[in-house]
Amino acid sequence: MTVPDSSRTATLAPPRTDPGLAHEAPPVAGPDASPGLAGQALAALSWLAGAALVVLVARLLRGPSEALYLALTARTADLPGSGLVAEGGVLVLLGLCAAVAWRSRRGGPAAVATTLAAGAGAVVAYAASEAVKSLVRQPRGCWELVEVAHCPVVGDWSFPSNHTAIAAALATAVVLAGAPAVRAPGAVPARHGYRAPWHAVLTWVVLPVVLAVAVAAARVVEGVHFPHDVVAGAAVGVAVVVATVTLLAGPATTAVTAACRVDGVRRVLLAAS
């Protein structure tokens, strides 16, 4: 009678897993997880570095920007409605963000997490814009060069444009969290592509981008900002939101998934299926 080799049996036997405990003991991250996180961090830093470069170049181009500002405001400073466009555009973008947040409840934890990360990025973008403004302390053109109606009070510095930063940030948040996938022409194989309805692309991509551009243009037309102010503000708004979503969407998805195990939280965050 031959005694079985217990060591070889243990080696060949498949591991046993208790399915009831699978959710309590997630597998340890393998060696591929670290490069993924490092890649995300590198991508986020690249966006922030690009924004910093744009802000620096915009600041260095203040001379040509002032000349363009004087040429524009000579013709546009008295146009009615430019202030309404700037303020109204931001309000509409806030409404679009609220609509995206409501829609994301039907998309599961990942959609909710992306929306939350994008919203957090918009807040950080505004704070970053305000920090740069307080550091640079650039006077407004309507203080020194021209007289325009509704010129901000002295001490409310010009560079970068906060209105443009928050508008660009909100528009980026809407696009990242709400835009449908769009199939690239000639996608191969075709079954891996998705052709989004035109009205969805208009609502969640074209409209927010147009609104952000309109807000930026209105601030220049109104005479309260130089062109380089709005360029810098747009760079800050876009880059900070993209970087925030790149870094936080994954961890936020894990957090939302865990939170949704509580029935009351799940009812708030997710729509009933």
Short mmCIF file of C-alpha atoms in Angstrom, two decimals:
data_model
loop_
_atom_site.label_atom_id
_atom_site.label_comp_id
_atom_site.label_asym_id
_atom_site.label_seq_id
_atom_site.Cartn_x
_atom_site.Cartn_y
_atom_site.Cartn_z
CA MET A 1 0.00 0.00 0.00
CA THR A 2 1.39 3.33 -1.07
CA VAL A 3 1.05 6.36 1.20
CA PRO A 4 0.14 9.51 -0.77
CA ASP A 5 2.68 12.30 -0.81
CA SER A 6 0.92 14.94 1.31
CA SER A 7 3.28 17.74 0.29
CA ARG A 8 2.60 17.16 -3.42
CA THR A 9 -1.13 16.93 -2.76
CA ALA A 10 -1.07 20.26 -0.97
CA THR A 11 0.79 21.79 -3.86
CA LEU A 12 -1.61 20.58 -6.52
CA ALA A 13 -4.84 21.17 -4.63
CA PRO A 14 -6.62 24.39 -5.61
CA PRO A 15 -7.02 26.96 -2.86
CA ARG A 16 -10.40 27.05 -1.13
CA THR A 17 -12.18 30.32 -0.80
CA ASP A 18 -15.14 31.09 1.42
CA PRO A 19 -17.44 33.18 -0.78
CA GLY A 20 -19.12 34.66 2.27
CA LEU A 21 -15.90 36.37 3.32
CA ALA A 22 -14.75 37.52 -0.11
CA HIS A 23 -16.02 41.06 0.38
CA GLU A 24 -14.35 41.37 3.77
CA ALA A 25 -10.87 40.31 2.70
CA PRO A 26 -9.97 41.84 -0.65
CA PRO A 27 -6.89 40.40 -2.32
CA VAL A 28 -3.61 42.13 -1.69
CA ALA A 29 -2.62 44.40 -4.54
CA GLY A 30 -0.13 42.80 -6.84
CA PRO A 31 3.01 44.35 -8.26
CA ASP A 32 1.06 45.91 -11.15
CA ALA A 33 -0.93 48.20 -8.85
CA SER A 34 1.97 50.47 -7.97
CA PRO A 35 2.91 51.34 -11.56
CA GLY A 36 -0.78 52.12 -12.20
CA LEU A 37 -0.92 54.57 -9.33
CA ALA A 38 2.42 56.03 -10.34
CA GLY A 39 1.14 56.50 -13.89
CA GLN A 40 -1.97 58.28 -12.64
CA ALA A 41 0.10 60.56 -10.45
CA LEU A 42 2.43 61.31 -13.35
CA ALA A 43 -0.51 62.13 -15.61
CA ALA A 44 -2.00 64.44 -13.00
CA LEU A 45 1.32 66.20 -12.46
CA SER A 46 1.70 66.59 -16.21
CA TRP A 47 -1.63 68.42 -16.43
CA LEU A 48 -0.70 70.68 -13.52
CA ALA A 49 2.74 71.37 -14.98
CA GLY A 50 1.16 72.23 -18.32
CA ALA A 51 -1.23 74.63 -16.63
CA ALA A 52 1.64 76.26 -14.74
CA LEU A 53 3.50 76.73 -18.02
CA VAL A 54 0.46 78.33 -19.66
CA VAL A 55 0.02 80.65 -16.68
CA LEU A 56 3.67 81.68 -16.85
CA VAL A 57 3.60 82.31 -20.59
CA ALA A 58 0.35 84.25 -20.28
CA ARG A 59 1.91 86.44 -17.61
CA LEU A 60 4.94 87.11 -19.82
CA LEU A 61 2.64 88.17 -22.67
CA ARG A 62 1.03 90.93 -20.62
CA GLY A 63 2.25 93.66 -23.00
CA PRO A 64 0.56 92.34 -26.16
CA SER A 65 -2.45 91.38 -24.07
CA GLU A 66 -2.86 94.94 -22.82
CA ALA A 67 -2.68 96.28 -26.37
CA LEU A 68 -5.40 93.86 -27.44
CA TYR A 69 -7.44 94.77 -24.38
CA LEU A 70 -7.32 98.48 -25.23
CA ALA A 71 -8.31 97.80 -28.83
CA LEU A 72 -11.27 95.67 -27.74
CA THR A 73 -12.59 97.76 -24.89
CA ALA A 74 -12.60 100.87 -27.07
CA ARG A 75 -15.41 99.16 -29.02
CA THR A 76 -17.02 96.80 -26.52
CA ALA A 77 -16.85 98.29 -23.03
CA ASP A 78 -20.29 99.88 -23.38
CA LEU A 79 -22.03 96.83 -24.83
CA PRO A 80 -25.03 95.85 -22.69
CA GLY A 81 -25.41 92.34 -21.37
CA SER A 82 -21.78 91.25 -21.17
CA GLY A 83 -21.92 91.06 -17.39
CA LEU A 84 -25.11 89.03 -17.60
CA VAL A 85 -23.42 86.58 -19.97
CA ALA A 86 -20.55 86.04 -17.53
CA GLU A 87 -22.71 85.58 -14.44
CA GLY A 88 -25.44 83.65 -16.24
CA GLY A 89 -22.97 81.33 -17.92
CA VAL A 90 -21.55 80.26 -14.57
CA LEU A 91 -25.05 79.67 -13.19
CA VAL A 92 -26.03 77.52 -16.18
CA LEU A 93 -22.83 75.51 -15.78
CA LEU A 94 -23.71 74.95 -12.12
CA GLY A 95 -27.09 73.70 -13.26
CA LEU A 96 -25.47 71.30 -15.70
CA CYS A 97 -23.25 69.99 -12.91
CA ALA A 98 -26.34 69.38 -10.76
CA ALA A 99 -27.97 67.54 -13.66
CA VAL A 100 -24.87 65.39 -14.15
CA ALA A 101 -24.80 64.57 -10.44
CA TRP A 102 -28.44 63.46 -10.58
CA ARG A 103 -27.87 61.36 -13.73
CA SER A 104 -24.79 59.71 -12.22
CA ARG A 105 -26.98 58.01 -9.59
CA ARG A 106 -28.18 55.67 -12.33
CA GLY A 107 -24.63 54.87 -13.44
CA GLY A 108 -23.42 53.05 -10.35
CA PRO A 109 -20.62 53.80 -7.85
CA ALA A 110 -18.02 54.61 -10.52
CA ALA A 111 -20.21 57.29 -12.09
CA VAL A 112 -21.04 58.81 -8.71
CA ALA A 113 -17.37 58.78 -7.70
CA THR A 114 -16.30 60.49 -10.91
CA THR A 115 -18.91 63.19 -10.39
CA LEU A 116 -17.79 63.76 -6.80
CA ALA A 117 -14.13 63.92 -7.83
CA ALA A 118 -14.93 66.37 -10.63
CA GLY A 119 -16.91 68.57 -8.25
CA ALA A 120 -14.07 68.53 -5.75
CA GLY A 121 -11.70 69.47 -8.56
CA ALA A 122 -13.83 72.50 -9.45
CA VAL A 123 -13.63 73.72 -5.85
CA VAL A 124 -9.85 73.20 -5.81
CA ALA A 125 -9.53 75.00 -9.15
CA TYR A 126 -11.29 78.09 -7.80
CA ALA A 127 -9.09 78.05 -4.69
CA ALA A 128 -5.96 77.71 -6.83
CA SER A 129 -7.05 80.62 -9.02
CA GLU A 130 -7.67 82.77 -5.97
CA ALA A 131 -4.25 81.83 -4.55
CA VAL A 132 -2.47 82.84 -7.78
CA LYS A 133 -4.46 86.07 -7.90
CA SER A 134 -3.42 86.99 -4.36
CA LEU A 135 0.21 86.12 -5.11
CA VAL A 136 0.58 88.00 -8.41
CA ARG A 137 -1.56 91.03 -7.42
CA GLN A 138 -1.91 92.38 -10.96
CA PRO A 139 -3.98 95.59 -11.25
CA ARG A 140 -7.00 95.55 -13.53
CA GLY A 141 -7.04 97.49 -16.76
CA CYS A 142 -10.19 99.32 -15.68
CA TRP A 143 -8.29 100.79 -12.74
CA GLU A 144 -5.49 102.35 -14.76
CA LEU A 145 -6.11 102.26 -18.52
CA VAL A 146 -9.83 102.68 -19.27
CA GLU A 147 -13.04 103.46 -17.48
CA VAL A 148 -15.74 100.81 -17.64
CA ALA A 149 -18.99 100.27 -15.82
CA HIS A 150 -19.00 97.84 -12.88
CA CYS A 151 -15.24 97.79 -12.51
CA PRO A 152 -14.29 95.65 -9.48
CA VAL A 153 -13.02 97.50 -6.43
CA VAL A 154 -9.31 98.08 -5.90
CA GLY A 155 -7.83 95.03 -4.23
CA ASP A 156 -9.79 92.55 -6.33
CA TRP A 157 -6.83 91.63 -8.50
CA SER A 158 -6.96 90.75 -12.18
CA PHE A 159 -4.71 87.76 -12.91
CA PRO A 160 -6.02 85.13 -13.43
CA SER A 161 -9.74 85.48 -14.06
CA ASN A 162 -11.69 83.69 -11.34
CA HIS A 163 -14.87 83.71 -13.43
CA THR A 164 -13.03 81.97 -16.25
CA ALA A 165 -11.34 79.51 -13.91
CA ILE A 166 -14.59 78.38 -12.31
CA ALA A 167 -16.41 78.31 -15.67
CA ALA A 168 -13.66 76.19 -17.25
CA ALA A 169 -13.56 73.94 -14.19
CA LEU A 170 -17.33 73.39 -14.21
CA ALA A 171 -17.35 72.76 -17.96
CA THR A 172 -14.54 70.21 -17.58
CA ALA A 173 -16.42 68.53 -14.73
CA VAL A 174 -19.54 68.23 -16.89
CA VAL A 175 -17.59 66.77 -19.80
CA LEU A 176 -15.67 64.26 -17.68
CA ALA A 177 -18.62 63.12 -15.57
CA GLY A 178 -21.51 63.49 -17.96
CA ALA A 179 -20.31 63.17 -21.54
CA PRO A 180 -21.11 59.95 -23.39
CA ALA A 181 -18.44 57.95 -25.13
CA VAL A 182 -17.91 58.93 -28.75
CA ARG A 183 -16.65 56.41 -31.28
CA ALA A 184 -13.58 57.52 -33.16
CA PRO A 185 -13.98 57.33 -36.95
CA GLY A 186 -12.85 53.95 -38.23
CA ALA A 187 -12.86 52.28 -34.80
CA VAL A 188 -11.55 48.73 -35.12
CA PRO A 189 -13.25 46.51 -34.35
CA ALA A 190 -16.47 48.45 -34.81
CA ARG A 191 -18.30 46.52 -32.09
CA HIS A 192 -15.95 48.10 -29.55
CA GLY A 193 -17.04 51.57 -30.57
CA TYR A 194 -20.05 53.50 -29.38
CA ARG A 195 -21.74 56.22 -31.36
CA ALA A 196 -23.26 58.73 -28.96
CA PRO A 197 -26.58 60.42 -29.83
CA TRP A 198 -25.98 63.88 -31.22
CA HIS A 199 -28.18 65.53 -28.61
CA ALA A 200 -26.12 63.95 -25.80
CA VAL A 201 -22.90 65.30 -27.32
CA LEU A 202 -24.47 68.74 -27.68
CA THR A 203 -25.72 68.78 -24.09
CA TRP A 204 -22.76 67.34 -22.24
CA VAL A 205 -19.82 68.39 -24.46
CA VAL A 206 -20.59 71.27 -26.80
CA LEU A 207 -22.84 73.30 -24.48
CA PRO A 208 -20.50 73.42 -21.46
CA VAL A 209 -17.51 74.26 -23.64
CA VAL A 210 -19.40 77.07 -25.40
CA LEU A 211 -20.59 78.45 -22.07
CA ALA A 212 -17.06 78.49 -20.63
CA VAL A 213 -15.73 80.29 -23.72
CA ALA A 214 -18.61 82.77 -23.54
CA VAL A 215 -17.87 83.55 -19.89
CA ALA A 216 -14.19 84.15 -20.66
CA ALA A 217 -14.97 86.34 -23.67
CA ALA A 218 -17.56 88.33 -21.73
CA ARG A 219 -15.04 89.23 -19.02
CA VAL A 220 -12.72 90.70 -21.66
CA VAL A 221 -15.52 92.40 -23.60
CA GLU A 222 -16.79 93.92 -20.37
CA GLY A 223 -13.35 95.42 -19.78
CA VAL A 224 -12.71 93.87 -16.38
CA HIS A 225 -10.01 91.42 -17.52
CA PHE A 226 -7.10 91.29 -19.93
CA PRO A 227 -7.04 88.46 -22.50
CA HIS A 228 -4.09 86.83 -20.74
CA ASP A 229 -6.12 86.77 -17.51
CA VAL A 230 -8.79 84.55 -19.02
CA VAL A 231 -6.26 82.29 -20.77
CA ALA A 232 -4.56 81.63 -17.43
CA GLY A 233 -7.89 81.13 -15.68
CA ALA A 234 -9.01 78.59 -18.27
CA ALA A 235 -5.75 76.65 -17.95
CA VAL A 236 -6.08 76.47 -14.17
CA GLY A 237 -9.73 75.40 -14.33
CA VAL A 238 -9.26 72.63 -16.86
CA ALA A 239 -5.99 71.21 -15.54
CA VAL A 240 -6.93 71.10 -11.86
CA VAL A 241 -10.20 69.26 -12.54
CA VAL A 242 -8.57 66.73 -14.87
CA ALA A 243 -5.75 66.14 -12.38
CA THR A 244 -8.18 65.74 -9.49
CA VAL A 245 -10.34 63.23 -11.36
CA THR A 246 -7.23 61.32 -12.47
CA LEU A 247 -6.03 60.99 -8.89
CA LEU A 248 -9.29 60.58 -6.97
CA ALA A 249 -11.77 58.77 -9.20
CA GLY A 250 -10.35 55.33 -8.35
CA PRO A 251 -10.18 55.78 -4.55
CA ALA A 252 -13.55 57.55 -4.61
CA THR A 253 -15.10 54.58 -6.42
CA THR A 254 -13.82 52.26 -3.69
CA ALA A 255 -15.18 54.59 -1.00
CA VAL A 256 -18.59 54.96 -2.64
CA THR A 257 -18.85 51.19 -3.15
CA ALA A 258 -18.11 50.62 0.52
CA ALA A 259 -20.50 53.35 1.64
CA CYS A 260 -23.31 51.90 -0.47
CA ARG A 261 -23.30 48.76 1.67
CA VAL A 262 -25.27 50.87 4.13
CA ASP A 263 -28.86 50.90 2.97
CA GLY A 264 -29.54 54.55 3.81
CA VAL A 265 -26.40 55.77 2.06
CA ARG A 266 -27.13 53.64 -0.99
CA ARG A 267 -30.60 55.18 -1.30
CA VAL A 268 -29.03 58.65 -1.35
CA LEU A 269 -26.13 57.96 -3.72
CA LEU A 270 -27.71 55.49 -6.14
CA ALA A 271 -31.05 55.47 -7.93
CA ALA A 272 -33.23 52.45 -7.35
CA SER A 273 -32.74 49.87 -10.07
#
